Short mmCIF file of C-alpha atoms (C1' of nucleotides) in Angstrom, two decimals:
data_model
loop_
_atom_site.label_atom_id
_atom_site.label_comp_id
_atom_site.label_asym_id
_atom_site.label_seq_id
_atom_site.Cartn_x
_atom_site.Cartn_y
_atom_site.Cartn_z
CA MET A 15 -21.50 -14.63 -25.60
CA PRO A 16 -17.75 -15.26 -24.11
CA PRO A 17 -17.78 -15.83 -20.02
CA SER A 18 -17.25 -12.62 -18.89
CA THR A 19 -17.60 -12.31 -15.01
CA ALA A 20 -18.93 -16.34 -14.30
CA SER A 21 -20.89 -18.87 -15.67
CA ASP A 22 -23.83 -18.38 -13.90
CA ASN A 23 -22.95 -22.49 -12.91
CA GLY A 24 -20.69 -23.09 -10.06
CA LYS A 25 -17.95 -23.31 -9.89
CA PRO A 26 -15.20 -19.88 -10.48
CA SER A 27 -14.20 -19.50 -14.54
CA ARG A 28 -10.72 -19.20 -14.85
CA ARG A 29 -10.88 -15.46 -14.64
CA GLU A 30 -12.03 -15.78 -11.08
CA GLN A 31 -9.78 -18.17 -10.06
CA ILE A 32 -6.96 -15.33 -11.42
CA LEU A 33 -8.41 -12.62 -9.58
CA THR A 34 -9.10 -13.74 -7.00
CA ALA A 35 -5.16 -15.53 -6.88
CA ALA A 36 -3.93 -11.99 -7.59
CA ALA A 37 -6.16 -9.83 -5.39
CA GLU A 38 -4.58 -12.18 -2.91
CA LEU A 39 -0.91 -11.58 -3.24
CA PHE A 40 -1.16 -7.82 -4.20
CA ALA A 41 -2.70 -7.37 -0.75
CA ARG A 42 0.29 -9.15 0.76
CA HIS A 43 3.17 -7.38 -2.11
CA GLY A 44 1.50 -5.04 -3.13
CA PHE A 45 0.92 -4.06 -7.22
CA HIS A 46 4.75 -4.24 -7.89
CA GLY A 47 5.81 -6.29 -5.36
CA VAL A 48 3.76 -9.41 -7.42
CA GLY A 49 5.12 -10.50 -11.19
CA ILE A 50 3.22 -12.06 -13.40
CA ASP A 51 5.13 -15.33 -12.74
CA ASP A 52 3.35 -15.38 -9.16
CA ILE A 53 0.37 -14.76 -10.38
CA GLY A 54 0.35 -18.10 -12.53
CA ALA A 55 2.24 -19.93 -10.34
CA ALA A 56 -0.74 -19.26 -7.62
CA VAL A 57 -2.85 -21.02 -10.25
CA GLY A 58 -1.62 -23.44 -11.18
CA ILE A 59 0.20 -22.62 -14.90
CA SER A 60 2.35 -20.07 -15.91
CA GLY A 61 3.29 -17.17 -17.03
CA PRO A 62 2.49 -15.55 -19.72
CA ALA A 63 -1.46 -17.99 -20.11
CA LEU A 64 -2.50 -15.50 -18.09
CA TYR A 65 -2.31 -13.23 -21.47
CA ARG A 66 -4.80 -16.11 -22.75
CA HIS A 67 -7.49 -14.31 -20.60
CA PHE A 68 -5.80 -10.70 -19.36
CA ARG A 69 -5.20 -8.50 -22.30
CA SER A 70 -2.30 -6.58 -19.52
CA LYS A 71 -1.20 -7.08 -15.84
CA ASP A 72 -3.17 -3.46 -15.74
CA ALA A 73 -5.98 -4.83 -16.76
CA MET A 74 -6.46 -6.99 -13.95
CA LEU A 75 -6.04 -4.27 -10.80
CA GLY A 76 -7.68 -2.80 -12.82
CA GLU A 77 -11.42 -5.12 -13.63
CA MET A 78 -10.29 -5.75 -9.76
CA LEU A 79 -10.72 -2.79 -8.39
CA THR A 80 -13.77 -1.58 -10.96
CA SER A 81 -15.39 -4.98 -9.21
CA ILE A 82 -15.08 -4.24 -5.92
CA SER A 83 -15.44 -0.77 -6.05
CA GLU A 84 -19.61 -1.99 -7.71
CA ARG A 85 -19.86 -4.43 -5.31
CA LEU A 86 -19.42 -1.87 -2.25
CA LEU A 87 -21.91 1.04 -3.97
CA ASP A 88 -24.91 -1.14 -5.15
CA GLY A 89 -24.76 -2.83 -1.86
CA GLY A 90 -24.59 -0.22 0.12
CA GLN A 91 -27.03 1.47 -1.72
CA ARG A 92 -29.69 -1.64 -1.96
CA ARG A 93 -29.57 -1.69 1.77
CA VAL A 94 -30.81 1.99 2.79
CA ASP A 95 -32.77 2.36 -0.27
CA GLY A 96 -34.38 -0.85 1.49
CA ALA A 97 -34.48 0.55 5.49
CA THR A 98 -37.35 2.25 6.62
CA ASP A 99 -35.62 5.08 8.69
CA PRO A 100 -32.00 6.44 8.45
CA ALA A 101 -30.90 5.38 11.49
CA THR A 102 -31.53 1.80 10.66
CA ALA A 103 -29.92 2.83 7.25
CA LEU A 104 -26.56 4.07 8.79
CA ARG A 105 -26.83 0.80 11.00
CA GLU A 106 -27.53 -1.46 7.24
CA LEU A 107 -24.44 0.42 5.59
CA VAL A 108 -22.50 0.07 9.18
CA ARG A 109 -23.52 -3.56 8.75
CA TRP A 110 -22.47 -4.07 4.79
CA HIS A 111 -19.02 -2.81 5.10
CA VAL A 112 -18.42 -4.87 8.51
CA ASP A 113 -19.67 -7.58 6.17
CA PHE A 114 -17.64 -7.00 3.48
CA ALA A 115 -14.13 -6.49 5.26
CA LEU A 116 -14.43 -9.56 7.02
CA ASP A 117 -15.31 -11.59 3.75
CA ASP A 118 -12.76 -10.48 1.53
CA PRO A 119 -9.84 -8.54 3.36
CA ALA A 120 -7.59 -8.70 0.45
CA LEU A 121 -9.98 -7.35 -1.66
CA ILE A 122 -10.16 -4.40 0.81
CA THR A 123 -6.42 -4.00 0.96
CA VAL A 124 -6.03 -3.74 -2.39
CA GLN A 125 -8.88 -1.04 -3.24
CA MET A 126 -6.82 0.99 0.01
CA ARG A 127 -3.80 0.31 -0.71
CA ASN A 128 -3.81 -0.02 -4.72
CA LEU A 129 -5.32 2.69 -6.33
CA ALA A 130 -2.28 4.86 -7.26
CA ASN A 131 -1.32 1.48 -9.83
CA LEU A 132 -4.71 1.62 -11.93
CA THR A 133 -4.08 3.81 -15.87
CA ASP A 134 -6.11 6.91 -15.56
CA PRO A 135 -9.26 5.98 -17.43
CA ASP A 136 -9.37 3.06 -15.07
CA ARG A 137 -8.16 5.54 -12.43
CA ARG A 138 -11.06 7.60 -12.77
CA ARG A 139 -13.62 5.34 -13.34
CA VAL A 140 -13.69 3.29 -9.86
CA ARG A 141 -13.05 7.21 -8.07
CA ALA A 142 -16.21 7.58 -9.99
CA LEU A 143 -17.88 4.35 -8.39
CA GLN A 144 -15.64 5.84 -4.72
CA ARG A 145 -17.91 8.47 -4.72
CA ARG A 146 -20.65 8.33 -5.20
CA TYR A 147 -20.68 5.25 -2.57
CA VAL A 148 -19.51 8.16 0.44
CA GLU A 149 -22.22 10.37 -1.10
CA VAL A 150 -24.38 8.02 -0.41
CA TRP A 151 -22.58 7.63 3.31
CA VAL A 152 -22.48 10.69 3.56
CA ASP A 153 -26.70 11.31 2.59
CA THR A 154 -26.87 9.47 5.76
CA ILE A 155 -25.45 10.29 8.15
CA ARG A 156 -25.72 13.61 7.34
CA GLU A 157 -30.25 12.50 7.98
CA THR A 158 -29.00 10.89 11.12
CA VAL A 159 -26.91 12.50 13.27
CA SER A 160 -27.33 16.15 13.99
CA GLY A 161 -25.06 18.68 14.03
CA ALA A 162 -22.71 17.00 10.81
CA ASP A 163 -22.21 19.01 8.10
CA GLU A 164 -20.97 18.66 4.89
CA PRO A 165 -17.51 18.13 5.00
CA ALA A 166 -17.20 17.06 8.60
CA ALA A 167 -19.71 14.38 7.72
CA ARG A 168 -17.28 13.11 4.62
CA ALA A 169 -13.97 12.93 7.11
CA ALA A 170 -16.29 10.66 8.93
CA ALA A 171 -17.57 8.47 6.96
CA HIS A 172 -14.07 8.00 5.89
CA ALA A 173 -12.90 7.70 9.36
CA VAL A 174 -15.23 4.31 9.64
CA PHE A 175 -13.75 3.12 6.55
CA GLY A 176 -10.35 3.43 7.95
CA LEU A 177 -11.57 2.26 11.21
CA ILE A 178 -13.34 -1.84 9.75
CA ASN A 179 -11.18 -1.65 7.15
CA SER A 180 -8.04 -1.92 9.99
CA THR A 181 -9.75 -6.32 9.71
CA PRO A 182 -6.89 -7.31 7.69
CA HIS A 183 -4.84 -6.37 10.70
CA ASN A 184 -7.34 -7.99 12.90
CA ALA A 185 -6.74 -12.15 13.07
CA HIS A 186 -6.74 -12.87 16.43
CA LEU A 187 -11.01 -12.67 17.23
CA ASP A 188 -14.17 -15.33 15.32
CA ARG A 189 -15.50 -13.50 12.68
CA GLY A 190 -18.84 -12.98 15.21
CA GLN A 191 -17.08 -11.10 18.02
CA MET A 192 -15.01 -9.25 15.13
CA ALA A 193 -18.40 -8.16 13.58
CA ALA A 194 -19.61 -7.19 17.12
CA LEU A 195 -17.65 -5.81 18.05
CA LEU A 196 -16.22 -3.19 14.48
CA GLY A 197 -20.41 -2.54 13.86
CA ARG A 198 -20.24 -0.92 17.52
CA MET A 199 -17.61 1.13 17.36
CA ALA A 200 -18.63 2.00 13.23
CA LEU A 201 -21.45 3.21 15.38
CA ALA A 202 -20.34 4.79 18.64
CA ALA A 203 -17.64 7.05 15.98
CA LEU A 204 -20.11 8.61 13.91
CA THR A 205 -22.31 9.34 16.35
CA ALA A 206 -19.91 10.76 18.12
CA ALA A 207 -18.99 12.95 15.09
CA GLY A 208 -21.85 15.22 15.10
CA ALA A 209 -21.04 16.33 18.57
CA ARG A 210 -19.47 20.14 18.48
CA ASP A 211 -16.99 20.90 21.24
CA ASP A 212 -18.83 23.96 23.11
CA GLY A 213 -21.86 22.40 25.17
CA THR A 214 -24.25 21.27 22.37
CA PRO A 215 -25.11 17.83 23.49
CA PRO A 216 -24.21 14.99 20.23
CA THR A 217 -27.92 12.73 19.39
CA PRO A 218 -28.39 10.36 21.66
CA ALA A 219 -27.51 7.19 19.80
CA PRO A 220 -29.37 5.09 17.18
CA ALA A 221 -29.32 2.61 19.12
CA VAL A 222 -26.37 -0.30 19.60
CA ALA A 223 -28.28 -2.77 18.00
CA PRO A 224 -26.65 -6.73 18.03
CA ALA A 225 -24.93 -5.77 13.91
CA ALA A 226 -22.74 -9.10 13.91
CA GLY A 227 -23.03 -11.18 10.73
CA GLN A 228 -24.95 -14.22 9.76
CA VAL A 229 -21.66 -16.34 11.56
CA SER A 230 -22.37 -19.23 9.10
CA MET B 14 31.08 11.99 14.21
CA PRO B 15 29.30 12.16 10.88
CA PRO B 16 25.67 13.75 10.86
CA SER B 17 22.99 9.89 11.24
CA THR B 18 19.91 11.50 12.44
CA ALA B 19 20.42 15.39 11.97
CA SER B 20 23.28 18.01 13.01
CA ASP B 21 21.87 19.69 16.18
CA ASN B 22 21.07 23.46 13.81
CA GLY B 23 18.37 24.19 12.43
CA LYS B 24 18.46 22.75 8.87
CA PRO B 25 18.00 18.95 7.84
CA SER B 26 20.98 17.65 6.69
CA ARG B 27 20.83 16.37 3.35
CA ARG B 28 19.97 12.44 4.83
CA GLU B 29 16.72 13.37 6.58
CA GLN B 30 16.42 15.28 2.89
CA ILE B 31 16.09 12.53 1.06
CA LEU B 32 13.77 10.43 4.27
CA THR B 33 11.20 12.43 3.36
CA ALA B 34 11.63 12.78 0.22
CA ALA B 35 11.63 9.19 -0.31
CA ALA B 36 8.10 9.33 2.32
CA GLU B 37 6.04 11.30 -0.41
CA LEU B 38 7.56 9.63 -3.33
CA PHE B 39 6.47 6.07 -1.26
CA ALA B 40 3.14 7.44 -0.68
CA ARG B 41 2.08 8.06 -3.34
CA HIS B 42 3.88 5.62 -5.02
CA GLY B 43 4.75 2.45 -2.93
CA PHE B 44 8.30 1.41 -2.98
CA HIS B 45 8.54 -0.53 -5.63
CA GLY B 46 6.69 1.85 -7.28
CA VAL B 47 9.72 4.27 -6.99
CA GLY B 48 12.58 4.89 -8.59
CA ILE B 49 16.48 5.99 -6.92
CA ASP B 50 16.24 8.83 -10.33
CA ASP B 51 12.87 9.74 -9.02
CA ILE B 52 13.64 9.72 -5.38
CA GLY B 53 17.57 11.62 -6.55
CA ALA B 54 15.74 14.05 -8.73
CA ALA B 55 12.94 14.90 -5.19
CA VAL B 56 16.09 16.14 -4.35
CA GLY B 57 17.79 18.60 -7.13
CA ILE B 58 20.29 15.99 -7.35
CA SER B 59 20.51 12.65 -9.50
CA GLY B 60 19.50 8.73 -9.91
CA PRO B 61 23.51 7.25 -8.17
CA ALA B 62 24.16 9.74 -5.79
CA LEU B 63 21.76 8.79 -3.06
CA TYR B 64 24.62 6.39 -2.62
CA ARG B 65 26.67 8.63 -0.50
CA HIS B 66 24.52 8.21 1.99
CA PHE B 67 22.24 5.12 2.17
CA ARG B 68 23.34 1.55 1.40
CA SER B 69 20.81 0.62 -0.14
CA LYS B 70 17.39 1.63 -1.42
CA ASP B 71 16.43 -0.85 1.48
CA ALA B 72 17.38 0.59 3.71
CA MET B 73 16.12 4.45 3.31
CA LEU B 74 13.03 2.25 3.61
CA GLY B 75 13.72 0.45 6.97
CA GLU B 76 16.15 3.35 8.52
CA MET B 77 12.25 5.84 8.03
CA LEU B 78 9.78 3.41 9.26
CA THR B 79 11.81 2.05 12.33
CA SER B 80 12.61 5.82 12.34
CA ILE B 81 8.25 6.40 12.43
CA SER B 82 8.62 3.58 14.75
CA GLU B 83 10.79 4.73 17.90
CA ARG B 84 8.82 8.05 17.65
CA LEU B 85 5.85 7.01 17.45
CA LEU B 86 6.35 4.21 20.81
CA ASP B 87 8.82 6.41 23.17
CA GLY B 88 6.24 8.97 21.57
CA GLY B 89 3.12 7.34 23.60
CA GLN B 90 4.95 6.72 25.90
CA ARG B 91 5.61 9.24 27.57
CA ARG B 92 2.23 10.86 27.16
CA VAL B 93 1.26 7.82 29.05
CA ASP B 94 3.83 7.57 32.22
CA GLY B 95 2.97 11.35 32.41
CA ALA B 96 -1.18 11.18 32.94
CA THR B 97 -2.49 11.15 36.11
CA ASP B 98 -5.17 8.82 35.34
CA PRO B 99 -6.03 6.27 33.33
CA ALA B 100 -8.95 8.02 30.94
CA THR B 101 -6.35 11.03 30.98
CA ALA B 102 -3.50 8.73 29.65
CA LEU B 103 -5.98 7.30 27.34
CA ARG B 104 -7.06 10.91 26.01
CA GLU B 105 -3.49 12.17 25.62
CA LEU B 106 -2.69 8.92 23.34
CA VAL B 107 -5.49 9.78 20.99
CA ARG B 108 -4.69 12.94 20.61
CA TRP B 109 -0.66 11.84 20.27
CA HIS B 110 -1.86 9.89 17.20
CA VAL B 111 -3.81 12.59 15.80
CA ASP B 112 -0.82 14.56 16.28
CA PHE B 113 1.52 12.15 14.44
CA ALA B 114 -0.81 12.04 12.41
CA LEU B 115 -2.30 15.01 10.92
CA ASP B 116 1.71 16.62 10.98
CA ASP B 117 3.75 13.50 8.49
CA PRO B 118 0.55 11.78 6.62
CA ALA B 119 2.88 10.69 4.63
CA LEU B 120 5.06 8.26 7.20
CA ILE B 121 1.95 7.70 8.72
CA THR B 122 0.99 5.66 5.38
CA VAL B 123 4.10 4.33 3.81
CA GLN B 124 4.05 3.04 7.58
CA MET B 125 0.46 1.61 6.95
CA ARG B 126 1.54 -0.32 3.18
CA ASN B 127 4.99 -1.03 3.33
CA LEU B 128 5.58 -3.11 6.24
CA ALA B 129 6.48 -5.96 3.84
CA ASN B 130 8.63 -4.40 1.47
CA LEU B 131 11.35 -4.54 4.06
CA THR B 132 14.63 -6.74 4.58
CA ASP B 133 14.00 -9.77 7.34
CA PRO B 134 15.29 -8.36 10.15
CA ASP B 135 14.00 -4.55 9.34
CA ARG B 136 11.20 -6.19 9.78
CA ARG B 137 11.85 -7.86 12.53
CA ARG B 138 12.77 -4.55 13.95
CA VAL B 139 10.10 -2.92 13.25
CA ARG B 140 7.11 -4.84 14.14
CA ALA B 141 8.75 -5.65 17.71
CA LEU B 142 8.81 -1.18 17.94
CA GLN B 143 5.46 -1.74 17.29
CA ARG B 144 4.77 -4.17 18.70
CA ARG B 145 5.26 -2.85 21.42
CA TYR B 146 3.70 0.61 21.01
CA VAL B 147 -0.48 -1.12 20.43
CA GLU B 148 0.77 -2.78 23.93
CA VAL B 149 0.80 0.76 25.60
CA TRP B 150 -2.44 1.20 24.44
CA VAL B 151 -4.26 -1.91 24.60
CA ASP B 152 -3.44 -1.31 28.28
CA THR B 153 -4.71 1.37 28.32
CA ILE B 154 -8.01 0.41 26.96
CA ARG B 155 -7.72 -2.44 29.42
CA GLU B 156 -7.04 -0.16 32.53
CA THR B 157 -10.17 2.84 31.08
CA VAL B 158 -13.40 0.65 29.34
CA SER B 159 -14.64 -1.15 31.43
CA GLY B 160 -15.23 -5.45 30.15
CA ALA B 161 -12.81 -5.31 27.17
CA ASP B 162 -10.83 -8.19 27.09
CA GLU B 163 -7.29 -8.30 26.13
CA PRO B 164 -8.10 -9.57 22.10
CA ALA B 165 -10.62 -6.98 22.07
CA ALA B 166 -9.06 -4.67 23.55
CA ARG B 167 -5.83 -5.08 21.34
CA ALA B 168 -8.80 -5.66 17.52
CA ALA B 169 -9.35 -1.95 19.54
CA ALA B 170 -6.38 0.13 19.04
CA HIS B 171 -5.71 -1.16 15.62
CA ALA B 172 -9.35 0.16 14.77
CA VAL B 173 -8.87 3.43 15.41
CA PHE B 174 -5.58 2.77 14.13
CA GLY B 175 -6.75 2.81 11.07
CA LEU B 176 -9.16 6.03 11.77
CA ILE B 177 -6.53 7.85 13.08
CA ASN B 178 -5.15 7.70 10.13
CA SER B 179 -7.03 7.46 7.59
CA THR B 180 -5.96 11.06 8.07
CA PRO B 181 -4.08 11.01 4.37
CA HIS B 182 -7.31 10.85 2.72
CA ASN B 183 -9.36 14.22 4.77
CA ALA B 184 -8.04 17.65 3.41
CA HIS B 185 -10.79 19.21 3.43
CA LEU B 186 -11.46 20.19 6.84
CA ASP B 187 -8.57 23.17 8.50
CA ARG B 188 -6.21 20.85 10.42
CA GLY B 189 -8.02 21.49 13.67
CA GLN B 190 -11.25 20.91 13.57
CA MET B 191 -9.53 17.72 11.28
CA ALA B 192 -8.09 17.15 15.47
CA ALA B 193 -11.19 17.15 16.78
CA LEU B 194 -13.66 15.19 14.88
CA LEU B 195 -11.19 12.62 14.63
CA GLY B 196 -10.31 12.67 18.55
CA ARG B 197 -13.50 12.77 19.30
CA MET B 198 -14.06 9.80 17.09
CA ALA B 199 -11.48 7.43 18.21
CA LEU B 200 -12.84 8.37 22.17
CA ALA B 201 -16.45 7.53 21.02
CA ALA B 202 -15.21 4.78 19.73
CA LEU B 203 -12.75 2.61 21.72
CA THR B 204 -15.36 3.50 24.74
CA ALA B 205 -18.00 1.95 23.06
CA ALA B 206 -15.66 -1.53 22.38
CA GLY B 207 -16.31 -1.95 25.71
CA ALA B 208 -20.33 -1.91 25.53
CA ARG B 209 -21.10 -5.30 25.74
CA ASP B 210 -24.50 -7.78 23.34
CA ASP B 211 -26.19 -8.42 26.55
CA GLY B 212 -27.70 -5.24 28.45
CA THR B 213 -24.88 -4.19 30.52
CA PRO B 214 -24.15 -0.14 30.25
CA PRO B 215 -21.30 0.32 28.37
CA THR B 216 -18.77 3.14 30.51
CA PRO B 217 -19.83 6.49 31.84
CA ALA B 218 -16.85 7.76 27.98
CA PRO B 219 -14.29 10.08 29.57
CA ALA B 220 -15.85 13.52 29.10
CA VAL B 221 -14.95 14.27 25.04
CA ALA B 222 -11.87 16.87 25.65
CA PRO B 223 -10.86 19.39 23.89
CA ALA B 224 -7.63 17.12 21.84
CA ALA B 225 -6.75 19.94 19.59
CA GLY B 226 -4.10 20.44 18.31
CA GLN B 227 -1.95 23.86 18.62
CA VAL B 228 -2.92 25.17 14.63
CA SER B 229 -0.19 26.36 14.26
"C1'" DA C 20 49.80 26.69 -1.21
"C1'" DT C 21 48.17 20.85 -1.19
"C1'" DC C 22 45.57 17.85 0.73
"C1'" DG C 23 42.17 14.58 0.99
"C1'" DG C 24 37.54 12.98 1.86
"C1'" DA C 25 32.66 14.48 1.36
"C1'" DA C 26 29.49 15.03 -2.15
"C1'" DG C 27 28.36 14.96 -7.28
"C1'" DT C 28 28.38 13.20 -12.61
"C1'" DT C 29 28.10 9.95 -16.10
"C1'" DA C 30 29.08 5.54 -18.50
"C1'" DG C 31 27.04 0.73 -18.05
"C1'" DC C 32 27.12 -3.28 -16.05
"C1'" DG C 33 23.50 -7.12 -15.33
"C1'" DT C 34 18.56 -8.66 -13.33
"C1'" DC C 35 14.27 -8.57 -13.15
"C1'" DC C 36 9.85 -7.98 -15.69
"C1'" DG C 37 5.99 -6.83 -18.48
"C1'" DC C 38 4.67 -9.28 -22.73
"C1'" DT C 39 4.78 -10.97 -27.89
"C1'" DA C 40 6.02 -15.27 -30.73
"C1'" DA C 41 5.80 -19.44 -31.94
"C1'" DC C 42 4.25 -24.03 -31.39
"C1'" DC C 43 1.74 -27.98 -29.31
"C1'" DT C 44 -2.59 -30.28 -27.42
"C1'" DG C 45 -6.64 -32.38 -26.24
"C1'" DG C 46 -11.83 -32.14 -26.63
"C1'" DC C 47 -15.80 -31.20 -28.88
"C1'" DC C 48 -18.30 -29.93 -33.96
"C1'" DG C 49 -19.56 -31.10 -38.24
"C1'" DC D 9 -12.04 -39.00 -38.46
"C1'" DG D 10 -10.46 -34.07 -39.53
"C1'" DG D 11 -10.21 -30.07 -37.87
"C1'" DC D 12 -9.75 -26.53 -35.40
"C1'" DC D 13 -9.81 -23.56 -31.31
"C1'" DA D 14 -9.13 -22.66 -26.60
"C1'" DG D 15 -5.54 -22.44 -23.41
"C1'" DG D 16 -1.15 -24.22 -21.62
"C1'" DT D 17 3.63 -24.43 -23.08
"C1'" DT D 18 9.13 -21.78 -23.20
"C1'" DA D 19 12.27 -18.88 -25.91
"C1'" DG D 20 13.55 -14.53 -26.11
"C1'" DC D 21 13.27 -9.91 -26.75
"C1'" DG D 22 13.28 -4.11 -25.12
"C1'" DG D 23 13.34 -1.33 -21.15
"C1'" DA D 24 13.47 -0.83 -16.28
"C1'" DC D 25 15.47 -0.44 -11.95
"C1'" DG D 26 19.10 -1.43 -8.15
"C1'" DC D 27 23.66 -0.80 -7.88
"C1'" DT D 28 28.99 -0.53 -9.14
"C1'" DA D 29 33.21 2.30 -10.80
"C1'" DA D 30 35.08 5.62 -12.55
"C1'" DC D 31 35.84 10.22 -12.66
"C1'" DT D 32 35.40 15.75 -10.91
"C1'" DT D 33 34.43 19.25 -8.03
"C1'" DC D 34 34.91 22.11 -4.13
"C1'" DC D 35 36.25 23.43 0.49
"C1'" DG D 36 38.23 22.85 5.19
"C1'" DA D 37 42.59 22.05 7.10
"C1'" DT D 38 47.46 21.67 7.34
#
DNA sequence: ATCGGAAGTTAGCGTCCGCTAACCTGGCCG
DNA sequence: CGGCCAGGTTAGCGGACGCTAACTTCCGAT
C-alpha cells in the first residue's frame, strides 16, 4: 500500500511534513501569498519536488482542509456520544474545540480563512463536513440551553467558534490558563445565548467546570 | 482641495466606491486572490483606470485598513468617554463593535484576515491603532470585571472580537436578533472572564441591556 | 472658442508563479 | 552485480498580474 496519510511508525511521513509546513505558511501569508518554492524550502527540498507527493498546490490545501474537518467532526461526535447528559456533552465539545485550537493554531487559522481558495469539489466536501460538525453543536446546544431556537443556536455556535478560534492572536497566556479562560467564556456565552430580551430568566448555567486541557 | 476621503455631499466619491468594492472582493477572495482588473470591473471601469485614484494596489489595502482602525478606535473611545460608569462603558463598547460588524461585515473580514498583506509602514500604523483600541477594551474590562488581570483581560478582549466578528458567517438571523444575541453572548463571556477556578464567585453581571441596534 | 486637467481607454513591459520535462542518484531486491 | 524506482535536481514554458505609457474624451473656467 502506498503511504496515504501516515506510516504507522512514529516519524511523520514526508507528506505530513509538507502539509504542516504548508499550513504554517498558509496561515501566515494566505494561500495565494505562498509560493511552491516557499513550501519546498520550508521542508528542505526545493520547489517542484513537491509534485512527487501532491498533484497540485490546490490538492495540498484540499487534503489539509478535509483532514481538519474530519478530525474536528469525529472528535466532536465522539465526545458527545461518550457523554451521559447534554450539559456534559456541551462542556466536552467546548473542551475539545479549545484543545484543538490551542494545539493546532495554524490549522484552525487556515480552515477559517482559506475555504474560498478550494476547488469546487473540495469545497463541497469540506462544507459538508463543517455542516455536520455545526449540527452536532446545534443539537447539543438546543438540548442544553433553554429558549434557543434552531437559527439562534446555529448563530451561537458560529459565534463560539469565533471566540475559541481567536487563540492564534493570543500568545500571551500559557496554555493552561488560556484553555481555562476560553472554556469559561465559551460556556458563559452559550448559556447567555438562550436568555430572552423579555423578562424570562435564563438557564441557570451548567456549572463552570475546570474545562482546562491536560497541560502536558 | 482634491477629494481626499469624501465630498461633503451625499453621493460617495469614486475613491470610496472603489474602496468598498475592493473590500468586498478582498473579503471574499483574499488580497492576492483579487486582480486589479476585478476591482475595476466591480465599479464599471477597467483595470488601470484605478491608478488615477490610488498609487498602487497595496495603497488601497493600506488606506482601507487604516480607515477601519481609526473608525473603530475613535468610535470606541467616544463611547467610553460618554459613559457615566465602567459597566455602561463596557456595554457601549460591545454595542459599538457589534453594530460595526453588522453594518460592515466585509470591512471587518478584511481587517481580520489581511493584516499580513500590508506594506511594513502601513502595517505598523494599523497595528498601533489596533493596539490602542484593544487598550480601551482592556482598561474598561479591568474596571468592570473583578479578578481579571491584564493579560487575561487582553485575551478576553481578543476572544470577544472573535465572537462578534463571526457575524459574516451568520446570514441567517435578522439584524435586530443578531445584535441582541451577540451583545448578550459577549457580555456573558466577558463577565465569565473574571471568574476564578477556585470557588471565588464571579462579578454579578452588569445587566443584560437591550443592546440591539436601530433596525432601520 | 480655447485650453487644461481629471478620468478613462488599450497595448504592452517585466516579473512572478504553478507546473512539466528531462535528467541524476542512491538504496533495495532479484 | 545489475536494474529499477522513489525522490530529488535544474531549466524552462505559458499564463496571469501589477503597473506604465500613450492616447482620447469630456467638462469647466478663462
